mmCIF file of C-alpha atoms and ligand atoms in Angstrom:
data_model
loop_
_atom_site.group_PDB
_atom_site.id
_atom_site.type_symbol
_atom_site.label_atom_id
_atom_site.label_comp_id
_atom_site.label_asym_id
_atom_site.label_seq_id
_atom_site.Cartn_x
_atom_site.Cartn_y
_atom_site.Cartn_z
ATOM 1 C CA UNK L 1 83.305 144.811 140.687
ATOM 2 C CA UNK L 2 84.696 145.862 137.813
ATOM 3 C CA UNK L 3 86.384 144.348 134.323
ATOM 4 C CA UNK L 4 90.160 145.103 134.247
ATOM 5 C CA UNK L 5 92.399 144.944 131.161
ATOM 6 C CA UNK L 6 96.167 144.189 131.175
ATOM 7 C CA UNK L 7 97.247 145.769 127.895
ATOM 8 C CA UNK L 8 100.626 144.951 126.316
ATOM 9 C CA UNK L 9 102.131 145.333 129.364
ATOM 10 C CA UNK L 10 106.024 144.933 129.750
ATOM 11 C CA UNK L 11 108.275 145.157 132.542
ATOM 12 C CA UNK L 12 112.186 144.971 133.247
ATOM 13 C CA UNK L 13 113.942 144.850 136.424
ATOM 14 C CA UNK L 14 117.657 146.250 135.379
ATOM 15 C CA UNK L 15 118.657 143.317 132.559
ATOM 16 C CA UNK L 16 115.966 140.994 134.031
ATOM 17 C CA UNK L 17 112.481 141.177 131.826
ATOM 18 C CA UNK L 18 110.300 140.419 134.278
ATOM 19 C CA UNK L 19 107.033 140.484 131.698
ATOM 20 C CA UNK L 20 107.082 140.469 128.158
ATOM 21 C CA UNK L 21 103.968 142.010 126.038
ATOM 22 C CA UNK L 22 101.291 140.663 128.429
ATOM 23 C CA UNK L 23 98.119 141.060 127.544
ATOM 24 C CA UNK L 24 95.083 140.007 129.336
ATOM 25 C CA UNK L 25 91.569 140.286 130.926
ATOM 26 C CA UNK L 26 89.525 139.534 133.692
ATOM 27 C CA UNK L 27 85.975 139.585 133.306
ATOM 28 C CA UNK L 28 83.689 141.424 135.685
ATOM 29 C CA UNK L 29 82.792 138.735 138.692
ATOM 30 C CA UNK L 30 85.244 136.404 136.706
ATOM 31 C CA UNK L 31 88.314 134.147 138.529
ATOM 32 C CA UNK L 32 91.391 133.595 136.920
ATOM 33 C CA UNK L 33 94.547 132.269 137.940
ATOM 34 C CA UNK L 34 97.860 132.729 136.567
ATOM 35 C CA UNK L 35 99.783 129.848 136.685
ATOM 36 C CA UNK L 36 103.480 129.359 136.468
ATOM 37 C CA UNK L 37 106.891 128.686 137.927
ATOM 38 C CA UNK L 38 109.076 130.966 140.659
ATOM 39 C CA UNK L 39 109.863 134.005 138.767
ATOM 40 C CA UNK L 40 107.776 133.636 135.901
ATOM 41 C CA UNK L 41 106.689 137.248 136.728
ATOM 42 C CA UNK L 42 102.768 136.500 138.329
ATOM 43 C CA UNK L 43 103.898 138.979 141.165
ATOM 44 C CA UNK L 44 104.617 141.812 138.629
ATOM 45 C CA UNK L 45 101.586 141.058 136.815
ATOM 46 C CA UNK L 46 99.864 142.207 140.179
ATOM 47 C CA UNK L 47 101.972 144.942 141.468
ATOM 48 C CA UNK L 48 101.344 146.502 137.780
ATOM 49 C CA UNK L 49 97.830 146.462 138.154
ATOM 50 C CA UNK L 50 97.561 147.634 141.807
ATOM 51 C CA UNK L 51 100.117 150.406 140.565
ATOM 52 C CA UNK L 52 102.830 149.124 142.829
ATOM 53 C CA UNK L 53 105.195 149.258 139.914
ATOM 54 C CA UNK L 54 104.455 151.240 136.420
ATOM 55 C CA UNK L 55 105.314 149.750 133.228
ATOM 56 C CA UNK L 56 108.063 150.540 130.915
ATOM 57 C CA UNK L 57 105.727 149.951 127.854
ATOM 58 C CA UNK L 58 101.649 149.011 127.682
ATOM 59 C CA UNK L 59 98.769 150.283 129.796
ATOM 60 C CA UNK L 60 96.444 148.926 132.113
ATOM 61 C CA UNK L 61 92.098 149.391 132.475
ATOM 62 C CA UNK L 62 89.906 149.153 134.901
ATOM 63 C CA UNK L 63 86.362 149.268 134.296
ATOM 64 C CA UNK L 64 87.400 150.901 131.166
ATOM 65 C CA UNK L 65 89.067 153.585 132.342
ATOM 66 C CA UNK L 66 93.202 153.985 132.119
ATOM 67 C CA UNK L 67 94.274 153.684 135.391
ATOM 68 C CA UNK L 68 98.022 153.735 134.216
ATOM 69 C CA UNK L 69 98.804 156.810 135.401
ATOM 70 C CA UNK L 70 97.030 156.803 138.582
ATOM 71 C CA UNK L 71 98.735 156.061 141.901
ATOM 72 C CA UNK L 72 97.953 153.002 143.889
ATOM 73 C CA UNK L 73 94.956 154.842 146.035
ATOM 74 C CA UNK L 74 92.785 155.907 143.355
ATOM 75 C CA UNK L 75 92.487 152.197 141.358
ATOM 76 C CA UNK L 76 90.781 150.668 143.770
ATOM 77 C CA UNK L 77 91.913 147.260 144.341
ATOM 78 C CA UNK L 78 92.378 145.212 147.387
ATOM 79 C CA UNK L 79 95.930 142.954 147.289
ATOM 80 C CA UNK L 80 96.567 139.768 149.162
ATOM 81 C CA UNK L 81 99.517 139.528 149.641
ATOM 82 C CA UNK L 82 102.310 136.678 149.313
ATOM 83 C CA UNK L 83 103.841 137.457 152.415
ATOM 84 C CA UNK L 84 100.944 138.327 154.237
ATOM 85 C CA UNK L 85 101.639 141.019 157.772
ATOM 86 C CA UNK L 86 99.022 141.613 159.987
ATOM 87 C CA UNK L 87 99.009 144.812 162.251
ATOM 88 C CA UNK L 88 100.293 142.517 165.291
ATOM 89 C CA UNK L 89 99.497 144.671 168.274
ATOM 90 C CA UNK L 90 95.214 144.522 166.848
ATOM 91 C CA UNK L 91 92.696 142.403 167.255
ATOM 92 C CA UNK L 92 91.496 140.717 164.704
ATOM 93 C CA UNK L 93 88.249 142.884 164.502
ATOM 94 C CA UNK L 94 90.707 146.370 163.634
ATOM 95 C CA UNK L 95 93.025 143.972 161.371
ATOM 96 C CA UNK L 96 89.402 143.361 159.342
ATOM 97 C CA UNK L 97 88.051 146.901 159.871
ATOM 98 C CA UNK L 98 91.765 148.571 158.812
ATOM 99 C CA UNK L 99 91.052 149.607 155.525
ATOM 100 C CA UNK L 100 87.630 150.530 156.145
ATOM 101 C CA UNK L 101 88.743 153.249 158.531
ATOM 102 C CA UNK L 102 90.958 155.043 155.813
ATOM 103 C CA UNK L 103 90.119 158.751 155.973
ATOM 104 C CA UNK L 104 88.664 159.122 152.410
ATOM 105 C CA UNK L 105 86.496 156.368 152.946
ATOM 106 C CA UNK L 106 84.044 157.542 155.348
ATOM 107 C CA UNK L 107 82.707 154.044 156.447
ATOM 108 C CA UNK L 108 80.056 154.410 159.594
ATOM 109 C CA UNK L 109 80.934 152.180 162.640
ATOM 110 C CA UNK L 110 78.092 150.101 162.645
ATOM 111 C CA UNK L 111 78.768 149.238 158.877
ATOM 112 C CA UNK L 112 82.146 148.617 159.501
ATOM 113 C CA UNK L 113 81.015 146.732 161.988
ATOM 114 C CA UNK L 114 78.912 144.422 160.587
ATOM 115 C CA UNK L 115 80.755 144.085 157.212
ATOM 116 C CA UNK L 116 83.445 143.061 159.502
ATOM 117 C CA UNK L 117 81.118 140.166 160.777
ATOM 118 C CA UNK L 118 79.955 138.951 158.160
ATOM 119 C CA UNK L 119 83.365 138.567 156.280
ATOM 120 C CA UNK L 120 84.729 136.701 159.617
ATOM 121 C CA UNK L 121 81.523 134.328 159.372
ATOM 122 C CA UNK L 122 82.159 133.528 155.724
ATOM 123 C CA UNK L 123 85.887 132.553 156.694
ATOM 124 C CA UNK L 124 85.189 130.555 159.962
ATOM 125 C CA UNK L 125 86.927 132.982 161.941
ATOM 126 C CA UNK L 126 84.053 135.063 164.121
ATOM 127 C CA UNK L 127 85.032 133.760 167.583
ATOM 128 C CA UNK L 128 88.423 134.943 167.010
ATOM 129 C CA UNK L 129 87.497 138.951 166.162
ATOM 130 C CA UNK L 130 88.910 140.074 169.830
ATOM 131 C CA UNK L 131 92.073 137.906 169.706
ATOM 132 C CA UNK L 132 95.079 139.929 168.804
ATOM 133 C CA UNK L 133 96.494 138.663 165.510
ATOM 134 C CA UNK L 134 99.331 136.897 167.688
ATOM 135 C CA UNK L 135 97.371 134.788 168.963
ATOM 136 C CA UNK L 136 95.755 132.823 166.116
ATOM 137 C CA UNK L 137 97.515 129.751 164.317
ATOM 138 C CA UNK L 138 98.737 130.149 160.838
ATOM 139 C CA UNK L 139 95.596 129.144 158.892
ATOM 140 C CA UNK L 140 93.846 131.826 161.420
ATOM 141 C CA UNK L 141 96.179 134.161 160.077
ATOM 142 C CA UNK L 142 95.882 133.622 156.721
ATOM 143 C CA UNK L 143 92.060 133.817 156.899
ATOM 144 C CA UNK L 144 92.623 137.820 158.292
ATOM 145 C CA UNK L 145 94.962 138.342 155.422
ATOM 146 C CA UNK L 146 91.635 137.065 153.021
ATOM 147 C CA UNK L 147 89.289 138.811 155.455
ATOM 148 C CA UNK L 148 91.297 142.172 155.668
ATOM 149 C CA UNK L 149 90.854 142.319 151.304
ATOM 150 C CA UNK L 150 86.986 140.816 151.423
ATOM 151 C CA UNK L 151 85.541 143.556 153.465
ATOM 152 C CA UNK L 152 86.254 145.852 150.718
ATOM 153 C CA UNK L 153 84.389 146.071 148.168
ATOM 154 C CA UNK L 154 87.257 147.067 145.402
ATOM 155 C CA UNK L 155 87.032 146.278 141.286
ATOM 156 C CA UNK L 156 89.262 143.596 141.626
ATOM 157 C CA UNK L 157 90.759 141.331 144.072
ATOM 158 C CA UNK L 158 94.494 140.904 143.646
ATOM 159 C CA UNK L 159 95.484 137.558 145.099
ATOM 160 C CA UNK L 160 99.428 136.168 145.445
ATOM 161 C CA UNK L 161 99.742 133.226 146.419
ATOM 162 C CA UNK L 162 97.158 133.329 149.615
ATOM 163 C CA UNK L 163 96.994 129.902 150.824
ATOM 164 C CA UNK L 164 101.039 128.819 149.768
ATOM 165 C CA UNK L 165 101.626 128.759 153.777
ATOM 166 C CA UNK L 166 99.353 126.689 154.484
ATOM 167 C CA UNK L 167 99.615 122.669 155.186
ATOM 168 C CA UNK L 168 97.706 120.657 152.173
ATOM 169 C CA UNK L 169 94.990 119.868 154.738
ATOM 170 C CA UNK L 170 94.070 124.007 155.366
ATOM 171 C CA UNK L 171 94.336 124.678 151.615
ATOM 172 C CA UNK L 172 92.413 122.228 150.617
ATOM 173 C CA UNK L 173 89.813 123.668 152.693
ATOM 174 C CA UNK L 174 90.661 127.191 151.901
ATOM 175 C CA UNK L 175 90.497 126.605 148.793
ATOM 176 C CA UNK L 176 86.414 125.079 148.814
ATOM 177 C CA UNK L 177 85.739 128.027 150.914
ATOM 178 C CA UNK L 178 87.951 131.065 148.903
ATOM 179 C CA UNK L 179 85.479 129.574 145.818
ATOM 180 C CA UNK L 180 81.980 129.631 147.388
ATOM 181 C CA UNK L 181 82.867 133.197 148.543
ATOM 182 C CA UNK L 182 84.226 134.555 145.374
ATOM 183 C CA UNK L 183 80.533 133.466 143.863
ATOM 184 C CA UNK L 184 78.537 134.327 146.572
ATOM 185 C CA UNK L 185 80.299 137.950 146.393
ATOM 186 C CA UNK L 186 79.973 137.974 142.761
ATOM 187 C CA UNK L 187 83.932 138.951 143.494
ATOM 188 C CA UNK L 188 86.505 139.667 140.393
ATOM 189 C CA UNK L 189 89.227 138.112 141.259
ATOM 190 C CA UNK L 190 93.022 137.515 139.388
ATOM 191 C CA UNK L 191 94.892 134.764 142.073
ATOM 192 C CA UNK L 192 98.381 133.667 141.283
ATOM 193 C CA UNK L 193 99.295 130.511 142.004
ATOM 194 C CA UNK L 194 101.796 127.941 141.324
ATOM 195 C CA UNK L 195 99.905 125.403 142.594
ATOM 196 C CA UNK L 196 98.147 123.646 140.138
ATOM 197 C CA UNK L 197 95.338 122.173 141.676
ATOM 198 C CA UNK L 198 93.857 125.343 142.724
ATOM 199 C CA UNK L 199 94.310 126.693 139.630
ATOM 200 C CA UNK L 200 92.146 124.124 138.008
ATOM 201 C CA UNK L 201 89.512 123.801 141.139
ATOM 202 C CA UNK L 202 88.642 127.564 141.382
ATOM 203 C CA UNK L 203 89.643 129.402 138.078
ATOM 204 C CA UNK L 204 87.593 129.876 134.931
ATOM 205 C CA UNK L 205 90.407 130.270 133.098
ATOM 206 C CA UNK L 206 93.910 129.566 133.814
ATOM 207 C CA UNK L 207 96.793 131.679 132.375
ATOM 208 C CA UNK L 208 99.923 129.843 132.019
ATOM 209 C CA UNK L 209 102.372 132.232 132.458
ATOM 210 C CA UNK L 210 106.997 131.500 132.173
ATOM 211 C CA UNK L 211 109.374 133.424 131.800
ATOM 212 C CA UNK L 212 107.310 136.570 131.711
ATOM 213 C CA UNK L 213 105.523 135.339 128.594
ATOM 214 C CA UNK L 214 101.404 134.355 128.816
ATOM 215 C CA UNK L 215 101.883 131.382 126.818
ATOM 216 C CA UNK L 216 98.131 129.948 127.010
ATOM 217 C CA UNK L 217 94.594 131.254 128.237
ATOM 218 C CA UNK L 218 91.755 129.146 128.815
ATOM 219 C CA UNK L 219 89.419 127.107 130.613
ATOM 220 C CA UNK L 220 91.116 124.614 133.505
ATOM 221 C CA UNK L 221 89.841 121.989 130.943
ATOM 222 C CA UNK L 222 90.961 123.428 127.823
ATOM 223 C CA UNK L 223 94.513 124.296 129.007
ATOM 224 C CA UNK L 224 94.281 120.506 130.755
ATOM 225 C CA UNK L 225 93.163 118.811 127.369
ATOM 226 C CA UNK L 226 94.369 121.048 124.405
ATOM 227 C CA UNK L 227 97.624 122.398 125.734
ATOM 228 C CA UNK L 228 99.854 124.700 122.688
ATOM 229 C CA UNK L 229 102.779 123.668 123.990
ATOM 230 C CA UNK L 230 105.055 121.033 125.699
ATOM 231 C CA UNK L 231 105.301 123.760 128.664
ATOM 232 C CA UNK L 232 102.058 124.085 129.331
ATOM 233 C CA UNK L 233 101.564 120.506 129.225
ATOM 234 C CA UNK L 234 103.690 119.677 131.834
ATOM 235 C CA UNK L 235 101.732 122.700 133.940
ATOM 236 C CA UNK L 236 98.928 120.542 134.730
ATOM 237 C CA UNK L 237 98.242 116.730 135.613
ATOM 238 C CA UNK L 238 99.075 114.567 138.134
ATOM 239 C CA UNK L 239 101.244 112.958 137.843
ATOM 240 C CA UNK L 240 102.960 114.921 135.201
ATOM 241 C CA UNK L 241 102.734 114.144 131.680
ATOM 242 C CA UNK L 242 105.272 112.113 130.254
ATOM 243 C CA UNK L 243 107.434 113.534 127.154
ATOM 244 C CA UNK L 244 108.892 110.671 125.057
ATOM 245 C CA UNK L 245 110.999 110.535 121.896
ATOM 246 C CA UNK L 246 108.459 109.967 119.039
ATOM 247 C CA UNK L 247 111.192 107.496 117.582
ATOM 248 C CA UNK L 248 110.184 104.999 120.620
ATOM 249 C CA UNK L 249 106.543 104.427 119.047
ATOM 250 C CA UNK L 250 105.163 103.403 115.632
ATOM 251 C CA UNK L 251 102.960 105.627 113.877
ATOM 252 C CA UNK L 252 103.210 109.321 114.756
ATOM 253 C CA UNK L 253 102.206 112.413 112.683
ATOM 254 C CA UNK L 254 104.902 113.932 110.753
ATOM 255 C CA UNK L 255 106.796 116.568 112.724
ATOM 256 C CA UNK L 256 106.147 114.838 115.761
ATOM 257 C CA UNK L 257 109.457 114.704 118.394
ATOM 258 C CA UNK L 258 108.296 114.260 121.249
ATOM 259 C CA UNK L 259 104.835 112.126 122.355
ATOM 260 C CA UNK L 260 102.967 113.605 125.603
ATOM 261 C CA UNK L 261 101.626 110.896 127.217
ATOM 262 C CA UNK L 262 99.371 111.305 130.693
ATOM 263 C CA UNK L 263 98.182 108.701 132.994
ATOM 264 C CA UNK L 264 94.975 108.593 130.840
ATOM 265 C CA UNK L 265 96.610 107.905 126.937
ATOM 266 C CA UNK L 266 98.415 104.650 128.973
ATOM 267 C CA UNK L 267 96.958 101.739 128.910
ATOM 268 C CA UNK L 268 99.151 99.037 131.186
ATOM 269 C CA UNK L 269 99.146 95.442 130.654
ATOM 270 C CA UNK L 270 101.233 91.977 131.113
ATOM 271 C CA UNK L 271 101.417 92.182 127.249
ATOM 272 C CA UNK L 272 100.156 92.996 123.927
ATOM 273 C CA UNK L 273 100.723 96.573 123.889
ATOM 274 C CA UNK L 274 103.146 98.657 121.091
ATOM 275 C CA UNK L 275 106.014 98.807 123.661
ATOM 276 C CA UNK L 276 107.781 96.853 126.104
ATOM 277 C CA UNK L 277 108.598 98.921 129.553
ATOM 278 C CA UNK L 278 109.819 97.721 132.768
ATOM 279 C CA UNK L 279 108.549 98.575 136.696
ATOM 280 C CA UNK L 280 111.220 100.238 138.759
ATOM 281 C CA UNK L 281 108.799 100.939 141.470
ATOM 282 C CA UNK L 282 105.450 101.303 142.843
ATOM 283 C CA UNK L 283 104.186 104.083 145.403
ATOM 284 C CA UNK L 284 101.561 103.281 147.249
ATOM 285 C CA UNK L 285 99.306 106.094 147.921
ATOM 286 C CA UNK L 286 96.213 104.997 149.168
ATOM 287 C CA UNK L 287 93.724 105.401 146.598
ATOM 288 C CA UNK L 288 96.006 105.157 144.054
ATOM 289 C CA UNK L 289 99.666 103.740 142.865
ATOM 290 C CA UNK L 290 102.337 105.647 141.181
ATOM 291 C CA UNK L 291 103.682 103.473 138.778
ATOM 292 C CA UNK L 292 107.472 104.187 137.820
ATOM 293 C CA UNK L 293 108.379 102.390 134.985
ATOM 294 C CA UNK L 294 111.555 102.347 132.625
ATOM 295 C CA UNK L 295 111.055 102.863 128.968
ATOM 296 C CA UNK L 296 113.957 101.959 126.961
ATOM 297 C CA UNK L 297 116.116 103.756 129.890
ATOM 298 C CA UNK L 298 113.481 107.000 129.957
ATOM 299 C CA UNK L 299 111.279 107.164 133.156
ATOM 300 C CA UNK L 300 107.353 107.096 133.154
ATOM 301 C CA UNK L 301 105.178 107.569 135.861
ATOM 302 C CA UNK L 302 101.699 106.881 135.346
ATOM 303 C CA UNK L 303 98.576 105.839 137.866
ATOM 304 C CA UNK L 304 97.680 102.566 138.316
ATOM 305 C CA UNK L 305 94.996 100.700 140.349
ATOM 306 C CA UNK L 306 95.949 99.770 143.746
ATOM 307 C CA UNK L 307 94.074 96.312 142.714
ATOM 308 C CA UNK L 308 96.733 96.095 140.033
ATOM 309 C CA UNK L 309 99.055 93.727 141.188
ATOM 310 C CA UNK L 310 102.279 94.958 139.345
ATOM 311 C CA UNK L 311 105.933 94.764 141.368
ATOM 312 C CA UNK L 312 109.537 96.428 141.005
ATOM 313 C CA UNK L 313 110.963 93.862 138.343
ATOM 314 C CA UNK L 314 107.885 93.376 136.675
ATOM 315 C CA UNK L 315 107.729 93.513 132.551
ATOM 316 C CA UNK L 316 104.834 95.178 131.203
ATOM 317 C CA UNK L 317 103.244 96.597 127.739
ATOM 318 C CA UNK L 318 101.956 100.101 127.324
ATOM 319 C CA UNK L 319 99.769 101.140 124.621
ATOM 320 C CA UNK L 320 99.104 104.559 123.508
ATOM 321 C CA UNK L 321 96.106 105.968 123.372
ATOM 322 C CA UNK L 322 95.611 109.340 121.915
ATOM 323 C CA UNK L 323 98.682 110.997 123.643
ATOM 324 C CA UNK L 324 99.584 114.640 122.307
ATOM 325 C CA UNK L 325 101.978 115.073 119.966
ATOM 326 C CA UNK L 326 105.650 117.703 119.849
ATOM 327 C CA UNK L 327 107.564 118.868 117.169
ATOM 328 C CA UNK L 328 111.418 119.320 118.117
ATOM 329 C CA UNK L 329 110.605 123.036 119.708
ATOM 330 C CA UNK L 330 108.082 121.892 122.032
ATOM 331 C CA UNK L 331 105.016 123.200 120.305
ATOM 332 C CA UNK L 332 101.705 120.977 119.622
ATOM 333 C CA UNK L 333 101.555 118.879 116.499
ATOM 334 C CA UNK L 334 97.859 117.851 115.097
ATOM 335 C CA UNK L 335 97.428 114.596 115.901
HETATM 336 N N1 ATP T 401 112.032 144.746 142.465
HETATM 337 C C1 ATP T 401 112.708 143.901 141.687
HETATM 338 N N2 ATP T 401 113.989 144.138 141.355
HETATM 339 C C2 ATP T 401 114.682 143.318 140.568
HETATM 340 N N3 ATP T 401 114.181 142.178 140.030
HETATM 341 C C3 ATP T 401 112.909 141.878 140.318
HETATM 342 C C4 ATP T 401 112.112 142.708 141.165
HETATM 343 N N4 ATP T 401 110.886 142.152 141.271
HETATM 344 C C5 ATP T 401 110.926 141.036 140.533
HETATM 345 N N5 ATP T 401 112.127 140.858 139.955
HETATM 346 C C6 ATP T 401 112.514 139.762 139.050
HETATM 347 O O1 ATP T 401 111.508 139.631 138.058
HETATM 348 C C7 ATP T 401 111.221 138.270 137.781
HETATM 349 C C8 ATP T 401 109.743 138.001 138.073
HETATM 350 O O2 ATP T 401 109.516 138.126 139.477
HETATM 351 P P1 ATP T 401 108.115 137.871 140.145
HETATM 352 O O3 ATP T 401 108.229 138.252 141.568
HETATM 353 O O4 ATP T 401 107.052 138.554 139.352
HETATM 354 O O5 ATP T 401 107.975 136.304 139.974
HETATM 355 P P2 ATP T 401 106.819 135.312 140.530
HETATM 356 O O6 ATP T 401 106.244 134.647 139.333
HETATM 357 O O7 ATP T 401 105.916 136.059 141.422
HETATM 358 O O8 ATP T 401 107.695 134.252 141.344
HETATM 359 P P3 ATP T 401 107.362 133.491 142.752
HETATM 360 O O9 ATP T 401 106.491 132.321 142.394
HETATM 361 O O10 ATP T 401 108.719 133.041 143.201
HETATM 362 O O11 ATP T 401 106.731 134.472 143.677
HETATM 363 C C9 ATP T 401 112.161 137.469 138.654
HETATM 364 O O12 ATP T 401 113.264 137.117 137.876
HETATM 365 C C10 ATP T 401 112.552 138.429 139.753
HETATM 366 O O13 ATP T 401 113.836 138.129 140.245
HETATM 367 MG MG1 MG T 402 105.527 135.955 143.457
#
């Protein structure tokens, strides 16, 4: 595995700039995700570095070396794709063993063979190797599409968006399993996701990434705790944070617009807090409750205890408790 460096890299599709002076790196054996909306330009991001596209300024590194120039072959990555295709009319086993049978690469059978194996025993598919790719469920599928990229052993893994087919149940467990891999293998890996969660559960660092811009690098905790701007706040937490006029509460830091307030800078009770909100409704989720509440006619959705025994109708007082702070363009405001 092998460091790679994304180097003030920009990219236009005809009037539509798809990446904007990104810069960025992946350690060797390191995860990160890049996190961000539908066409925020995580796809490019790949496709640049597997040399699927070239861009129009900015260069890109692997292992130190300026791969640039060189055509998708020689950089040695393995891609996952978004919309993953498996060679329908093959078994599993030659889906796996594919790209170890390239020409150049010279791979003996019994290697192949037993890479092959060991890959479809990491990803809980070895009784499936002499199915034909038809014949597996989606989740199946979707493990090949992994499998077909693991049993290389490239500089980095390219990832788009692997487990987006899948229902919350087989991504959840994907997701465990994707992780314990990628450490096992010691694997280098740059996943895009817009999926929040599995940004925070398997990254090291997160890059938030809109409108073609890399707004904010860091750990899942960092982005999560000391986000730089109202955007990236809203990236992560469940459920999201709430942005409030400042002008609703007492007491903010000059400059401040706009108040971020998650579940955790809420505190919820029958009275004595700094504002006055009503409940428009509750959503019972099992081991938690969405609260919905009304503040002076903005919404606010915030967890609550299932114990807590609040109902549609219900007045209630919220008190803030170290929320982040806005100025009027969106970016953090010391506190
Ligand atoms: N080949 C192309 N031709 C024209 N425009 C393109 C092309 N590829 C991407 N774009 C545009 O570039 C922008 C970034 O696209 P990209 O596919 O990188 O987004 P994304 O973050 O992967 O989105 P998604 O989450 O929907 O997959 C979008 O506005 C997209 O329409
Ligand atoms: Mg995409």
């Amino acid at each position: 595995m092998a460091e790679v460096e994304i180097i003030s890299v920009s990219k236009a599709f005809g009037k539509t700039q798809a990446l904007s002076d990104l810069s960025l790196t992946v350690g060797d054996g390191e995860f990160v995700a890049l996190l961000g909306p539908t066409g925020a330009g995580k796809t490019t991001a790949l496709r640049l570095i597997a040399g699927l596209e070239q861009p129009d300024r900015g260069s890109i590194r692997i292992d130190g070396r300026d791969v640039t120039g060189d055509a998708p072959a020689d950089r040695d990555v393995a891609f996952v794709f978004q919309q993953y295709s498996l060679y329908p009319h093959l078994t599993v086993f030659e889906n796996m063993a594919f790209s170890l049978r390239a020409p150049t690469r010279r791979v003996a059978e019994a290697d192949i063979r037993a890479k092959v194996q060991e890959v479809a025993r990491l990803l809980h598919i070895e009784t499936k190797l002499d199915n034909k790719a038809t014949q597996l469920s989606g989740g199946q599928m979707q493990r090949v599409a992994i499998g077909r990229a693991l049993v290389r052993s490239p500089s980095i893994y390219l990832m788009d968006e692997p487990l987006s087919s899948l229902d919350a149940k087989l991504r959840g467990e994907l997701r465990l399993e994707l992780k314990r891999i990628q450490v096992e293998l010691g694997a280098t890996i740059l996943y895009v996701t817009h999926d929040q969660t599995e940004a925070m559960t398997m990254a090291s660092r997160i890059g938030v990434i809109e409108g073609g811009r890399l707004m904010q690098i860091g750990s899942p905790r960092e982005i999560y705790e000391n986000p730089i701007n109202a955007h990236v706040a809203a990236r992560l937490g469940q459920p999201m944070i709430n942005l409030l006029p400042a002008a609703l509460f007492a007491g903010v830091p000059d400059g401040a617009e706009t108040i971020g307030a998650r579940t955790e800078h809420l505190t919820i009770a029958r009275d004595g807090g700094d504002v006055s909100a009503i409940v428009k409704r509750v959503e019972h989720l099992g081991d938690q409750s969405h609260l919905h509440l009304d503040l002076a006619g903005r919404p606010v959705v915030t967890l609550a205890d299932p114990e807590a025994a609040f109902g549609a109708g219900d007045m209630v007082s919220l008190r803030l408790n170290k929320p982040l702070f806005f100025d009027a363009k969106g970016e953090r405001v010391a506190a």
